[in-house]
C-alpha positions as CSV (number, residue, x, y, z in Angstrom):
1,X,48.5,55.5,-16.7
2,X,46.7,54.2,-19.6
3,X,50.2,53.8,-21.5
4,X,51.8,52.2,-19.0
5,X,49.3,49.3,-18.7
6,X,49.4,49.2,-22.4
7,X,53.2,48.9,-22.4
8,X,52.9,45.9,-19.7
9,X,50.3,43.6,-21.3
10,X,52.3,44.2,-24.7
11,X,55.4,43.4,-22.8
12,X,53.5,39.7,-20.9
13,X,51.9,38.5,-24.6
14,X,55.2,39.7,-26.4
15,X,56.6,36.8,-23.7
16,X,54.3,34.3,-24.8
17,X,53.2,35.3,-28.1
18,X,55.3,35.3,-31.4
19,X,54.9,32.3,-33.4
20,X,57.6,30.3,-31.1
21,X,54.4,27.5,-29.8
22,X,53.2,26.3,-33.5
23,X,54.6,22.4,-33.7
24,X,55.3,22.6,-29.8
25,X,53.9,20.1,-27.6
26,X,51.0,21.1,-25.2
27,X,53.0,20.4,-22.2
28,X,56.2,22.6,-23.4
29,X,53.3,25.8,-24.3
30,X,52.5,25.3,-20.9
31,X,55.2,25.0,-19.1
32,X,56.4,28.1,-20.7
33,X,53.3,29.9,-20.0
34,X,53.5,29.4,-16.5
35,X,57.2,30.4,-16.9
36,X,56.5,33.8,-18.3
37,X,52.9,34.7,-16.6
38,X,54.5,37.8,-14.5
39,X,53.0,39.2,-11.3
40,X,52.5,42.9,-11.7
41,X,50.1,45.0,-9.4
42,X,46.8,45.3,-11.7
43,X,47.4,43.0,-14.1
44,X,45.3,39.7,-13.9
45,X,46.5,36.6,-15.6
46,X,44.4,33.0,-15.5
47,X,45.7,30.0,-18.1
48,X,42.8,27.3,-18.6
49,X,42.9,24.6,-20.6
50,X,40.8,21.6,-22.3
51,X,41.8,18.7,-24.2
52,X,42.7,20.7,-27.6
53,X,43.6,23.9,-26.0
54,X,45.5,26.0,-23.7
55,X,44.2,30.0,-23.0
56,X,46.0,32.7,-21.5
57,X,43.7,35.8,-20.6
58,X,45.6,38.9,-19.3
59,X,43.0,42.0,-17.5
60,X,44.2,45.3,-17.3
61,X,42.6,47.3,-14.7
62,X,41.5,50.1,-16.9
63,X,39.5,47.2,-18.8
64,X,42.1,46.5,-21.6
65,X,42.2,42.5,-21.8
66,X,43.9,40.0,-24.1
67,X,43.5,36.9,-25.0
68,X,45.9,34.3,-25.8
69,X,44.7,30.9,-27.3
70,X,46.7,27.8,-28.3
71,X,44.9,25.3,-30.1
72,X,46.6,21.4,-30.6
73,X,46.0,18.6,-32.8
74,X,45.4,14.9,-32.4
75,X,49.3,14.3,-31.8
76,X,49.4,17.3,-29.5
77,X,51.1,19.5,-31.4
78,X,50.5,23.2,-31.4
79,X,48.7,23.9,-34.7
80,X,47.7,28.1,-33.9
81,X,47.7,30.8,-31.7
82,X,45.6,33.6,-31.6
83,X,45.8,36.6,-29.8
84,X,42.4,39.3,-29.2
85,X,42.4,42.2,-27.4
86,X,39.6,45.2,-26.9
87,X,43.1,47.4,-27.8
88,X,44.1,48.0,-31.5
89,X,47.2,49.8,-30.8
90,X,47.6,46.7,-28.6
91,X,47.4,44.0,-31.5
92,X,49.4,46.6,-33.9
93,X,52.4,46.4,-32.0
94,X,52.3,42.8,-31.4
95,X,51.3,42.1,-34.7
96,X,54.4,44.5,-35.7
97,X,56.2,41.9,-33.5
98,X,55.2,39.1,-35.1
99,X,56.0,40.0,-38.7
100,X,59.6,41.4,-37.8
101,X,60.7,37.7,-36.9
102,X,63.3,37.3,-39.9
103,X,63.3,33.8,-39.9
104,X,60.0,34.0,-41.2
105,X,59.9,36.1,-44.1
106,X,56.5,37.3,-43.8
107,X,54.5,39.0,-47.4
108,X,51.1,40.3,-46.9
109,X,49.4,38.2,-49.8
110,X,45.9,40.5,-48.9
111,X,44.3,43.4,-46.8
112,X,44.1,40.9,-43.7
113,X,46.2,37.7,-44.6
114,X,50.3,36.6,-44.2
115,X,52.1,33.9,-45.5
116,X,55.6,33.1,-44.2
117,X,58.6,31.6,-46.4
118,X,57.5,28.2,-47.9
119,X,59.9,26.0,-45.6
120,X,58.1,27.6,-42.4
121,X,54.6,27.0,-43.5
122,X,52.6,29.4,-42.0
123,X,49.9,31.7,-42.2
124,X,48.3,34.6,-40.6
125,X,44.8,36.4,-40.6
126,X,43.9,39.3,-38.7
127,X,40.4,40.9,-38.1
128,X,38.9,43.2,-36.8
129,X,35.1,43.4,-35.7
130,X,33.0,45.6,-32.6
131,X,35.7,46.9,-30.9
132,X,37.7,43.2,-30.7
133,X,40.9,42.7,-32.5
134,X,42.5,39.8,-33.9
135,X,45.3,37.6,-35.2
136,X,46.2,33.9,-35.8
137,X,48.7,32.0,-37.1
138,X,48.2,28.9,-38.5
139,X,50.1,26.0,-39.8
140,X,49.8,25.3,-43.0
141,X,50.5,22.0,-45.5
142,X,50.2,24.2,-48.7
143,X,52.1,22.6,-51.5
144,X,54.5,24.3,-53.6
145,X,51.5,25.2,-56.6
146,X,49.7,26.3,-54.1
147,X,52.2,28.7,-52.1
148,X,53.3,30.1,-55.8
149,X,49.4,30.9,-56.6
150,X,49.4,33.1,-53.4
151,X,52.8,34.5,-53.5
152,X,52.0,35.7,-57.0
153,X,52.5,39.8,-57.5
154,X,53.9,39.9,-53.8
């Protein structure tokens, strides 16, 4: 049983989680939000949202949650998303999701820390503390010294 809930809140954040929302407007990340929020028997979903943000929590009823936020700018562009969960194999997979985008070109630059190709300008950084799990990927405006200095030996 505890797979199979696993499988389905991997299967609802794999939906709305994957880099696709950074430079997206807030009303697009919403819209498709509300597009792919499923209805499956023991699975809770609830999107809130403020001025600079849009969340997506998903409840499991075994008590595996996951958290999905979306944070804007000032011209209302998406500038990260995050994901936590209380399930490590949870963020693994997702993570392992993530990083197999092509178009990205991902290189782990440390222990916990991502950078895509330079034209994409992005970033990632996962943690890990207590029992909650982490990732988020960020925009970035490195310049070209800058991406060279932490692509070095990668």
């Amino acid at each position: 049983m505890r797979q199979i809930i696993i499988v389905l809140l991997l299967l609802i954040s794999a939906t709305g989680f994957s880099q696709q929302y950074v430079n997206m407007s807030k009303i697009e990340v919403k819209k498709s939000l509300d597009r792919s929020s499923l209805n499956i028997d023991g699975i809770s979903t609830r999107i809130t949202e403020t001025d600079s943000s849009i969340t997506r929590k998903l409840k499991g009823p075994i008590g595996i949650s996951t958290d999905e936020v979306y944070v804007f700018d000032r011209s209302g562009k998406c500038s990260s998303e995050k994901i936590i969960t209380n399930c490590d194999t949870c963020l693994e997979r997702l993570l392992k999701a993530v990083l197999d985008h092509k178009k990205y070109r991902w290189k782990l630059i440390n222990a916990n820390q991502y950078v895509s190709k330079f034209s994409a300008g992005m970033f990632i950084e996962t943690q890990a503390a207590n029992a909650i799990y982490s990732f988020t990927i960020l925009r970035t405006n490195l310049d070209r010294k800058m991406y060279k200095f932490l692509m070095k030996n990668k």
